[in-house]
Short mmCIF file of C-alpha atoms in Angstrom, two decimals:
data_model
loop_
_atom_site.label_atom_id
_atom_site.label_comp_id
_atom_site.label_asym_id
_atom_site.label_seq_id
_atom_site.Cartn_x
_atom_site.Cartn_y
_atom_site.Cartn_z
CA UNK A 149 -101.60 30.38 -41.09
CA UNK A 150 -100.51 26.89 -42.12
CA UNK A 151 -102.28 25.14 -39.22
CA UNK A 152 -105.41 23.18 -40.14
CA UNK A 153 -106.43 22.36 -36.55
CA UNK A 154 -105.20 22.14 -32.97
CA UNK A 155 -106.04 18.74 -31.53
CA UNK A 156 -106.42 18.80 -27.76
CA UNK A 157 -105.32 15.82 -25.69
CA UNK A 158 -105.93 15.24 -21.98
CA UNK A 159 -107.89 17.11 -19.36
CA UNK A 160 -111.67 17.08 -19.06
CA UNK A 161 -114.50 18.37 -21.26
CA UNK A 162 -116.90 20.56 -19.23
CA UNK A 163 -120.54 19.46 -19.11
CA UNK A 164 -123.79 20.83 -17.65
CA UNK A 165 -125.21 17.73 -15.98
CA UNK A 166 -128.77 17.06 -14.75
CA UNK A 167 -128.70 14.14 -12.27
CA UNK A 168 -132.28 12.97 -11.82
CA UNK A 169 -133.43 11.59 -8.46
CA UNK A 170 -135.77 8.58 -9.05
CA UNK A 171 -137.54 9.07 -5.70
CA UNK A 172 -138.33 12.74 -6.39
CA UNK A 173 -139.42 11.90 -9.94
CA UNK A 174 -142.02 9.50 -8.54
CA UNK A 175 -143.09 12.03 -5.91
CA UNK A 176 -143.84 14.68 -8.54
CA UNK A 177 -145.09 12.12 -11.08
CA UNK A 178 -142.52 13.18 -13.69
CA UNK A 179 -140.95 10.71 -16.09
CA UNK A 180 -137.42 10.80 -17.47
CA UNK A 181 -138.89 11.38 -20.91
CA UNK A 182 -140.68 14.53 -19.67
CA UNK A 183 -137.48 15.79 -18.09
CA UNK A 184 -135.54 15.12 -21.25
CA UNK A 185 -138.15 16.81 -23.48
CA UNK A 186 -138.36 19.88 -21.24
CA UNK A 187 -134.59 20.35 -21.28
CA UNK A 188 -134.55 20.08 -25.07
CA UNK A 189 -137.50 22.43 -25.70
CA UNK A 190 -136.27 25.09 -23.26
CA UNK A 191 -132.76 25.21 -24.64
CA UNK A 192 -133.12 26.40 -28.21
CA UNK A 193 -133.53 29.56 -30.22
CA UNK A 194 -136.66 30.09 -32.30
CA UNK A 195 -137.00 32.44 -35.26
CA UNK A 196 -140.09 34.66 -35.58
CA UNK A 197 -139.77 36.22 -39.04
CA UNK A 198 -139.47 40.04 -39.04
CA UNK A 199 -141.50 43.21 -38.43
CA UNK A 200 -141.41 46.09 -40.97
CA UNK A 201 -140.71 49.37 -39.20
CA UNK A 202 -140.39 52.56 -41.23
CA UNK A 203 -137.73 51.83 -43.83
CA UNK A 204 -136.21 48.86 -42.01
CA UNK A 205 -137.10 45.33 -41.06
CA UNK A 206 -136.40 44.09 -37.56
CA UNK A 207 -135.84 40.39 -36.93
CA UNK A 208 -137.89 38.65 -34.26
CA UNK A 209 -136.43 35.67 -32.43
CA UNK A 210 -136.76 33.93 -29.14
CA UNK A 211 -133.48 33.36 -27.30
CA UNK A 212 -133.91 30.22 -25.29
CA UNK A 213 -130.35 28.93 -24.84
CA UNK A 214 -129.61 28.46 -21.14
CA UNK A 215 -126.46 30.09 -19.84
CA UNK A 216 -126.19 29.16 -16.16
CA UNK A 217 -126.96 26.30 -13.83
CA UNK A 218 -129.81 28.38 -12.37
CA UNK A 219 -131.38 28.67 -15.84
CA UNK A 220 -131.48 24.89 -16.11
CA UNK A 221 -132.81 24.43 -12.61
CA UNK A 222 -135.67 26.93 -13.24
CA UNK A 223 -137.07 25.10 -16.28
CA UNK A 224 -140.70 24.15 -15.65
CA UNK A 225 -141.63 20.50 -16.03
CA UNK A 226 -145.28 20.50 -14.93
CA UNK A 227 -147.60 21.92 -12.30
CA UNK A 228 -148.87 20.23 -9.15
CA UNK A 229 -151.78 21.84 -7.31
CA UNK A 230 -151.08 25.06 -9.18
CA UNK A 231 -147.40 25.05 -8.16
CA UNK A 232 -144.86 24.65 -10.99
CA UNK A 233 -142.51 21.70 -10.78
CA UNK A 234 -138.97 22.75 -11.70
CA UNK A 235 -135.96 20.74 -12.82
CA UNK A 236 -134.27 21.59 -9.54
CA UNK A 237 -137.13 19.88 -7.69
CA UNK A 238 -136.46 16.47 -9.23
CA UNK A 239 -132.75 16.57 -10.09
CA UNK A 240 -129.38 17.95 -9.08
CA UNK A 241 -127.93 20.40 -11.60
CA UNK A 242 -124.15 20.83 -11.54
CA UNK A 243 -121.02 21.02 -13.60
CA UNK A 244 -119.44 17.69 -14.50
CA UNK A 245 -116.95 15.95 -16.76
CA UNK A 246 -117.64 14.14 -19.99
CA UNK A 247 -116.66 10.50 -20.29
CA UNK A 248 -113.25 10.27 -21.91
CA UNK A 249 -111.22 7.63 -23.70
CA UNK A 250 -107.82 9.24 -23.50
CA UNK A 251 -105.52 11.59 -21.63
CA UNK A 252 -101.83 12.48 -21.31
CA UNK A 253 -99.29 12.38 -18.46
CA UNK A 254 -95.91 14.04 -18.20
CA UNK A 255 -92.65 13.69 -16.26
CA UNK A 256 -94.12 11.34 -13.65
CA UNK A 257 -96.22 14.16 -12.15
CA UNK A 258 -99.63 12.98 -13.29
CA UNK A 259 -102.01 14.38 -15.86
CA UNK A 260 -101.39 17.27 -18.22
CA UNK A 261 -103.15 18.80 -21.20
CA UNK A 262 -101.50 18.77 -24.62
CA UNK A 263 -102.32 20.60 -27.83
CA UNK A 264 -101.06 19.15 -31.10
CA UNK A 265 -100.83 21.66 -33.96
CA UNK A 266 -101.66 19.84 -37.21
CA UNK A 267 -99.99 21.38 -40.26
CA UNK A 268 -101.72 21.78 -43.60
CA UNK A 269 -100.40 19.84 -46.59
CA UNK A 270 -97.71 21.42 -48.77
CA UNK A 271 -96.72 23.87 -46.01
CA UNK A 272 -93.19 24.58 -44.85
CA UNK A 273 -92.87 22.86 -41.46
CA UNK A 274 -90.09 25.15 -40.27
CA UNK A 275 -92.05 28.32 -40.99
CA UNK A 276 -95.29 26.94 -39.55
CA UNK A 277 -93.49 25.85 -36.38
CA UNK A 278 -92.02 29.32 -35.99
CA UNK A 279 -95.48 30.88 -36.33
CA UNK A 280 -96.87 28.43 -33.76
CA UNK A 281 -94.09 29.38 -31.32
CA UNK A 282 -94.81 33.08 -31.80
CA UNK A 283 -98.52 32.50 -31.13
CA UNK A 284 -97.75 30.38 -28.05
CA UNK A 285 -95.60 33.21 -26.71
CA UNK A 286 -98.62 35.51 -27.00
CA UNK A 287 -100.93 32.97 -25.34
CA UNK A 288 -98.61 32.63 -22.33
CA UNK A 289 -99.66 36.14 -21.29
CA UNK A 290 -103.35 35.14 -21.28
CA UNK A 291 -103.38 31.79 -19.46
CA UNK A 292 -104.80 31.74 -15.90
CA UNK A 293 -102.48 31.80 -12.87
CA UNK A 294 -100.93 28.43 -12.10
CA UNK A 295 -101.04 27.29 -15.73
CA UNK A 296 -97.83 26.98 -17.74
CA UNK A 297 -97.84 26.67 -21.53
CA UNK A 298 -94.66 24.89 -22.67
CA UNK A 299 -93.66 22.78 -25.67
CA UNK A 300 -92.29 19.28 -25.26
CA UNK A 301 -92.02 17.94 -28.84
CA UNK A 302 -90.60 20.34 -31.41
CA UNK A 303 -89.63 19.10 -34.88
CA UNK A 304 -87.61 22.26 -35.65
CA UNK A 305 -84.45 20.64 -34.27
CA UNK A 306 -85.00 17.60 -36.49
CA UNK A 307 -85.53 19.80 -39.56
CA UNK A 308 -82.39 21.82 -38.81
CA UNK A 309 -80.30 18.67 -38.34
CA UNK A 310 -81.64 17.20 -41.58
CA UNK A 311 -80.85 20.38 -43.52
CA UNK A 312 -77.38 20.48 -41.99
CA UNK A 313 -76.72 16.83 -42.88
CA UNK A 314 -77.96 17.22 -46.45
CA UNK A 315 -76.00 20.45 -46.98
CA UNK A 316 -72.83 18.98 -45.46
CA UNK A 317 -73.07 15.87 -47.67
CA UNK A 318 -73.52 18.00 -50.80
CA UNK A 319 -70.63 20.33 -49.96
CA UNK A 320 -68.24 17.54 -48.95
CA UNK A 321 -69.13 15.49 -52.03
CA UNK A 322 -68.64 18.46 -54.34
CA UNK A 323 -65.29 19.43 -52.79
CA UNK A 324 -64.06 15.83 -52.95
CA UNK A 325 -64.92 15.56 -56.66
CA UNK A 326 -63.29 18.93 -57.38
CA UNK A 327 -60.14 17.92 -55.51
CA UNK A 328 -59.83 14.63 -57.40
CA UNK A 329 -60.34 16.43 -60.72
CA UNK A 330 -57.61 18.93 -59.92
CA UNK A 331 -55.30 16.11 -58.87
CA UNK A 332 -55.67 14.13 -62.10
CA UNK A 333 -56.10 16.90 -64.69
CA UNK A 334 -53.23 19.03 -63.29
CA UNK A 335 -54.84 22.13 -64.81
CA UNK A 336 -56.65 24.66 -62.69
CA UNK A 337 -58.73 25.88 -65.62
CA UNK A 338 -59.72 22.40 -66.72
CA UNK A 339 -60.62 21.44 -63.16
CA UNK A 340 -62.77 24.55 -62.69
CA UNK A 341 -64.53 23.99 -66.03
CA UNK A 342 -65.51 20.46 -65.02
CA UNK A 343 -66.40 21.53 -61.48
CA UNK A 344 -68.77 24.23 -62.74
CA UNK A 345 -71.21 21.56 -63.89
CA UNK A 346 -71.86 20.43 -60.28
CA UNK A 347 -73.70 23.53 -58.96
CA UNK A 348 -75.40 24.16 -62.31
CA UNK A 349 -76.69 20.57 -62.60
CA UNK A 350 -77.91 20.74 -59.00
CA UNK A 351 -79.62 24.04 -59.81
CA UNK A 352 -81.40 22.35 -62.70
CA UNK A 353 -82.46 19.49 -60.41
CA UNK A 354 -83.76 21.90 -57.76
CA UNK A 355 -85.74 23.84 -60.38
CA UNK A 356 -87.31 20.55 -61.48
CA UNK A 357 -88.05 19.58 -57.87
CA UNK A 358 -89.72 22.94 -57.33
CA UNK A 359 -91.78 22.53 -60.48
CA UNK A 360 -92.96 19.00 -59.60
CA UNK A 361 -93.45 19.77 -55.91
CA UNK A 362 -90.76 17.41 -54.58
CA UNK A 363 -89.29 18.01 -51.13
CA UNK A 364 -85.55 18.38 -50.60
CA UNK A 365 -84.65 15.77 -47.97
CA UNK A 366 -82.05 13.13 -47.18
CA UNK A 367 -83.68 10.61 -49.50
CA UNK A 368 -84.02 12.90 -52.53
CA UNK A 369 -80.72 14.81 -52.27
CA UNK A 370 -78.65 12.07 -50.65
CA UNK A 371 -78.83 9.88 -53.76
CA UNK A 372 -77.21 12.45 -56.07
CA UNK A 373 -73.78 11.18 -57.14
CA UNK A 374 -71.48 14.01 -58.23
CA UNK A 375 -69.20 11.49 -59.91
CA UNK A 376 -72.00 10.62 -62.34
CA UNK A 377 -72.80 14.29 -62.91
CA UNK A 378 -69.26 15.25 -63.94
CA UNK A 379 -68.56 12.05 -65.86
CA UNK A 380 -69.32 13.40 -69.34
CA UNK A 381 -67.69 16.76 -68.60
CA UNK A 382 -64.47 15.05 -67.47
CA UNK A 383 -64.30 13.02 -70.68
CA UNK A 384 -64.88 16.05 -72.89
CA UNK A 385 -62.43 18.35 -71.09
CA UNK A 386 -59.74 15.70 -70.83
CA UNK A 387 -60.05 14.84 -74.53
CA UNK A 388 -59.90 18.52 -75.51
CA UNK A 389 -56.77 19.04 -73.38
CA UNK A 390 -55.13 15.98 -74.94
CA UNK A 391 -55.98 16.94 -78.53
CA UNK A 392 -54.80 20.52 -78.06
CA UNK A 393 -51.47 19.23 -76.74
CA UNK A 394 -51.10 16.70 -79.59
CA UNK A 395 -52.03 19.28 -82.25
CA UNK A 396 -49.45 21.71 -80.89
CA UNK A 397 -46.77 19.02 -80.95
CA UNK A 398 -47.68 18.04 -84.54
CA UNK A 399 -47.51 21.59 -85.85
CA UNK A 400 -44.52 22.57 -83.72
CA UNK A 401 -46.06 25.96 -82.96
CA UNK A 402 -48.89 27.65 -81.13
CA UNK A 403 -52.33 27.12 -82.64
CA UNK A 404 -54.27 29.94 -84.20
CA UNK A 405 -57.68 30.83 -82.81
CA UNK A 406 -59.50 28.99 -85.62
CA UNK A 407 -57.30 25.92 -85.19
CA UNK A 408 -57.84 25.91 -81.43
CA UNK A 409 -61.63 26.16 -81.75
CA UNK A 410 -61.67 23.47 -84.44
CA UNK A 411 -59.63 21.14 -82.24
CA UNK A 412 -61.96 21.69 -79.27
CA UNK A 413 -65.00 21.06 -81.44
CA UNK A 414 -63.52 17.84 -82.86
CA UNK A 415 -62.48 16.68 -79.39
CA UNK A 416 -66.00 17.27 -78.08
CA UNK A 417 -67.74 15.52 -80.97
CA UNK A 418 -65.33 12.59 -80.78
CA UNK A 419 -66.37 11.54 -77.26
CA UNK A 420 -69.78 13.15 -76.93
CA UNK A 421 -71.74 10.22 -78.35
CA UNK A 422 -70.11 7.68 -76.04
CA UNK A 423 -70.55 9.83 -72.94
CA UNK A 424 -74.16 10.60 -73.87
CA UNK A 425 -74.99 6.92 -74.16
CA UNK A 426 -73.49 6.36 -70.72
CA UNK A 427 -75.69 9.05 -69.19
CA UNK A 428 -78.80 7.70 -70.91
CA UNK A 429 -78.06 4.20 -69.59
CA UNK A 430 -77.78 5.54 -66.03
CA UNK A 431 -81.04 7.49 -66.44
CA UNK A 432 -82.74 4.35 -67.77
CA UNK A 433 -81.59 2.46 -64.67
CA UNK A 434 -83.60 4.86 -62.49
CA UNK A 435 -86.80 4.66 -64.54
CA UNK A 436 -88.15 1.58 -62.65
CA UNK A 437 -87.91 3.61 -59.43
CA UNK A 438 -90.28 6.19 -60.93
CA UNK A 439 -92.94 3.51 -61.43
CA UNK A 440 -93.16 2.61 -57.74
CA UNK A 441 -96.50 3.26 -56.00
CA UNK A 442 -97.77 3.25 -52.42
CA UNK A 443 -95.36 3.74 -49.53
CA UNK A 444 -92.39 2.70 -51.68
CA UNK A 445 -93.32 5.30 -54.27
CA UNK A 446 -93.59 8.07 -51.67
CA UNK A 447 -90.18 7.14 -50.29
CA UNK A 448 -88.13 6.50 -53.42
CA UNK A 449 -89.79 8.31 -56.33
CA UNK A 450 -88.43 11.72 -55.20
CA UNK A 451 -84.96 10.18 -55.16
CA UNK A 452 -85.37 8.83 -58.70
CA UNK A 453 -86.80 12.10 -60.02
CA UNK A 454 -83.97 14.11 -58.46
CA UNK A 455 -81.23 11.91 -59.89
CA UNK A 456 -82.84 11.84 -63.34
CA UNK A 457 -83.25 15.61 -63.41
CA UNK A 458 -79.68 16.18 -62.22
CA UNK A 459 -78.31 13.79 -64.88
CA UNK A 460 -80.50 15.36 -67.57
CA UNK A 461 -79.23 18.82 -66.64
CA UNK A 462 -75.64 17.54 -66.66
CA UNK A 463 -76.17 15.95 -70.08
CA UNK A 464 -77.46 19.23 -71.54
CA UNK A 465 -74.68 21.26 -69.92
CA UNK A 466 -71.94 18.90 -71.10
CA UNK A 467 -73.16 19.32 -74.68
CA UNK A 468 -73.48 23.11 -74.50
CA UNK A 469 -71.77 24.88 -71.62
CA UNK A 470 -68.67 22.71 -71.24
CA UNK A 471 -67.52 23.05 -74.90
CA UNK A 472 -68.18 26.80 -74.70
CA UNK A 473 -66.08 27.13 -71.54
CA UNK A 474 -63.33 25.06 -73.13
CA UNK A 475 -63.38 27.40 -76.12
CA UNK A 476 -63.06 30.40 -73.82
CA UNK A 477 -60.47 29.24 -71.30
CA UNK A 478 -58.47 26.22 -72.54
CA UNK A 479 -55.06 27.00 -74.05
CA UNK A 480 -52.94 24.92 -76.44
CA UNK A 481 -50.30 23.88 -73.96
CA UNK A 482 -48.14 20.80 -73.94
CA UNK A 483 -49.75 18.32 -71.62
CA UNK A 484 -47.70 17.72 -68.49
CA UNK A 485 -46.92 14.28 -67.20
CA UNK A 486 -48.92 13.48 -64.09
CA UNK A 487 -46.63 11.98 -61.40
CA UNK A 488 -49.59 10.34 -59.67
CA UNK A 489 -50.78 8.67 -62.86
CA UNK A 490 -47.26 7.50 -63.66
CA UNK A 491 -46.88 6.05 -60.18
CA UNK A 492 -50.21 4.23 -60.49
CA UNK A 493 -49.25 2.89 -63.92
CA UNK A 494 -45.94 1.53 -62.63
CA UNK A 495 -47.83 -0.36 -59.93
CA UNK A 496 -50.69 -1.42 -62.18
CA UNK A 497 -48.83 -2.76 -65.24
CA UNK A 498 -47.00 -5.59 -63.40
CA UNK A 499 -50.26 -6.58 -61.73
CA UNK A 500 -52.00 -6.59 -65.12
CA UNK A 501 -49.30 -8.83 -66.66
CA UNK A 502 -49.55 -11.22 -63.70
CA UNK A 503 -53.34 -11.43 -64.08
CA UNK A 504 -53.14 -12.10 -67.85
CA UNK A 505 -50.54 -14.82 -67.38
CA UNK A 506 -52.60 -16.51 -64.64
CA UNK A 507 -56.07 -15.92 -66.00
CA UNK A 508 -57.50 -19.22 -64.71
CA UNK A 509 -56.43 -18.47 -61.16
CA UNK A 510 -57.83 -14.93 -61.44
CA UNK A 511 -61.21 -16.17 -62.74
CA UNK A 512 -61.33 -18.85 -60.03
CA UNK A 513 -60.53 -16.26 -57.36
CA UNK A 514 -63.27 -13.96 -58.66
CA UNK A 515 -65.75 -16.86 -58.65
CA UNK A 516 -64.74 -17.69 -55.07
CA UNK A 517 -65.38 -14.10 -53.99
CA UNK A 518 -68.82 -14.17 -55.64
CA UNK A 519 -69.66 -17.44 -53.88
CA UNK A 520 -68.48 -16.01 -50.55
CA UNK A 521 -70.66 -12.95 -51.13
CA UNK A 522 -73.68 -15.16 -51.77
CA UNK A 523 -73.01 -17.02 -48.52
CA UNK A 524 -72.97 -13.71 -46.63
CA UNK A 525 -76.22 -12.54 -48.24
CA UNK A 526 -78.55 -14.13 -45.61
CA UNK A 527 -76.60 -12.28 -42.88
CA UNK A 528 -77.14 -8.86 -44.41
CA UNK A 529 -79.76 -6.49 -43.05
CA UNK A 530 -82.97 -5.86 -44.96
CA UNK A 531 -83.44 -2.17 -44.15
CA UNK A 532 -82.97 0.29 -46.98
CA UNK A 533 -83.89 3.54 -45.23
CA UNK A 534 -81.42 5.97 -43.67
CA UNK A 535 -81.35 6.02 -39.89
CA UNK A 536 -82.72 9.26 -38.48
CA UNK A 537 -81.88 10.20 -34.89
CA UNK A 538 -84.21 13.01 -33.87
CA UNK A 539 -83.32 12.78 -30.19
CA UNK A 540 -86.64 11.18 -29.19
CA UNK A 541 -87.46 7.55 -28.37
CA UNK A 542 -90.99 6.13 -28.57
CA UNK A 543 -91.82 3.36 -26.08
CA UNK A 544 -95.15 1.53 -26.41
CA UNK A 545 -96.14 -0.31 -23.22
CA UNK A 546 -99.22 -2.47 -23.66
CA UNK A 547 -101.82 -3.29 -21.00
CA UNK A 548 -104.80 -5.62 -20.79
CA UNK A 549 -107.80 -4.51 -22.88
CA UNK A 550 -110.52 -2.88 -20.82
CA UNK A 551 -108.18 -1.03 -18.45
CA UNK A 552 -109.75 2.02 -16.84
CA UNK A 553 -108.57 5.59 -17.40
CA UNK A 554 -107.53 5.97 -13.75
CA UNK A 555 -105.44 2.78 -13.77
CA UNK A 556 -103.84 3.72 -17.10
CA UNK A 557 -102.87 7.13 -15.69
CA UNK A 558 -101.40 5.51 -12.57
CA UNK A 559 -99.28 3.04 -14.54
CA UNK A 560 -98.12 5.61 -17.12
CA UNK A 561 -97.01 7.93 -14.31
CA UNK A 562 -95.09 5.06 -12.70
CA UNK A 563 -93.34 4.20 -16.00
CA UNK A 564 -92.28 7.85 -16.41
CA UNK A 565 -90.93 8.02 -12.86
CA UNK A 566 -88.88 4.85 -13.28
CA UNK A 567 -87.40 5.98 -16.62
CA UNK A 568 -86.46 9.40 -15.25
CA UNK A 569 -84.88 7.82 -12.17
CA UNK A 570 -82.90 5.18 -14.08
CA UNK A 571 -81.69 7.53 -16.84
CA UNK A 572 -81.41 11.01 -15.30
CA UNK A 573 -78.70 12.13 -17.76
CA UNK A 574 -80.18 10.56 -20.88
CA UNK A 575 -83.85 11.60 -20.55
CA UNK A 576 -84.80 15.27 -20.42
CA UNK A 577 -88.56 14.81 -20.36
CA UNK A 578 -91.11 12.01 -20.68
CA UNK A 579 -94.74 12.20 -21.80
CA UNK A 580 -97.31 9.44 -22.28
CA UNK A 581 -100.27 9.64 -24.61
CA UNK A 582 -103.05 7.34 -23.42
CA UNK A 583 -105.95 6.28 -25.64
CA UNK A 584 -107.40 8.78 -28.10
CA UNK A 585 -108.06 12.52 -27.96
CA UNK A 586 -111.44 14.26 -27.98
CA UNK A 587 -111.23 14.55 -31.77
CA UNK A 588 -110.40 10.91 -32.41
CA UNK A 589 -107.73 11.37 -35.06
CA UNK A 590 -105.76 8.61 -33.29
CA UNK A 591 -108.00 5.50 -32.99
CA UNK A 592 -106.12 4.07 -30.00
CA UNK A 593 -107.42 2.07 -27.04
CA UNK A 594 -106.74 2.94 -23.40
CA UNK A 595 -104.50 -0.12 -23.26
CA UNK A 596 -102.30 1.32 -26.00
CA UNK A 597 -99.84 4.00 -24.80
#
């Protein structure tokens, strides 16, 4: 299940070959066309309708498919002086090998035979690979003596590493955002309220990805910014905490339940419009990504969809869940002074005064930095894709067009031997795919390895 085909690579395709002898053909006065026609006519099944018998009908057919070399050799071509002329009289019948345009070598030991399991679309690669491994384990018991069935390229390790990297990035990013929130809000309840939007917004994004058939990978999940997700929630919670503290100081007493709920509602409404516009602007910035087509669309559209769905879920949650949690858990306490914020303000205010007093120098410095950045632009790389180290390196040696299979095998074996000798600790195994397989899904020449 999940495998659409198994593409074989390397080895030889068995053939029944009839090698005609021109001298014997002339001796028996048999042409190649006669030989060809006799082989074709004596190697087919023929239907003969059916015969009614009692209450049943029995099919009649002539089985003419040859099964052995002797069957081919005993096919009659003609008769000479009343003696039948057989295929074996004018040709040699034997097993042979089909002409091939590809093979595979491994570990500098010469030829091998490979089988590439091709997965169906929309299947889970990890589950399909596991099923393939289980089936291979069963097949090992059935292979002939002297034949070993081993895997040499398994993408399970790559999938596991990718899942680990994506999960680690999500967990580390979430914990970092939660820690910063706790540090600046100085309220455990407020920090937990804001932090609750991270897993819930991601849940909403994953539900959307499942619905639209998007895969969870480094490109789609790696672009999610938790700072953007919690932005609106931070503003709402912080404003509610501030207004509760100010209302308590104005009244000089603890707030009643109605007063507390009214203050939270007013604090939410006060900043909700501004925060909502900010989220909509960020979502609008990702809309051009959704319009990409071709290879760019396949690469970056999942990223754009994921970010948009996560932000949309965060926008809905910040307007519904966050005010409700504030109403349940926030208390009307006097807001504490944050030592970290005070320290930053003491360092920032003198710098701000200096910048305002010397605004021309500040603007000139900013313009200089922009100009320097433009000068560095030609030196920047042009790649925008994450680097993926799957533990395998692909080397493509090229040879002169028209190289023979035997010479290609000899040179590929030599390349493998040299690599394994020069890098014994870095290379575990080496395999070379030459040309194209029997089912030409890879239209490669023998000169292309």
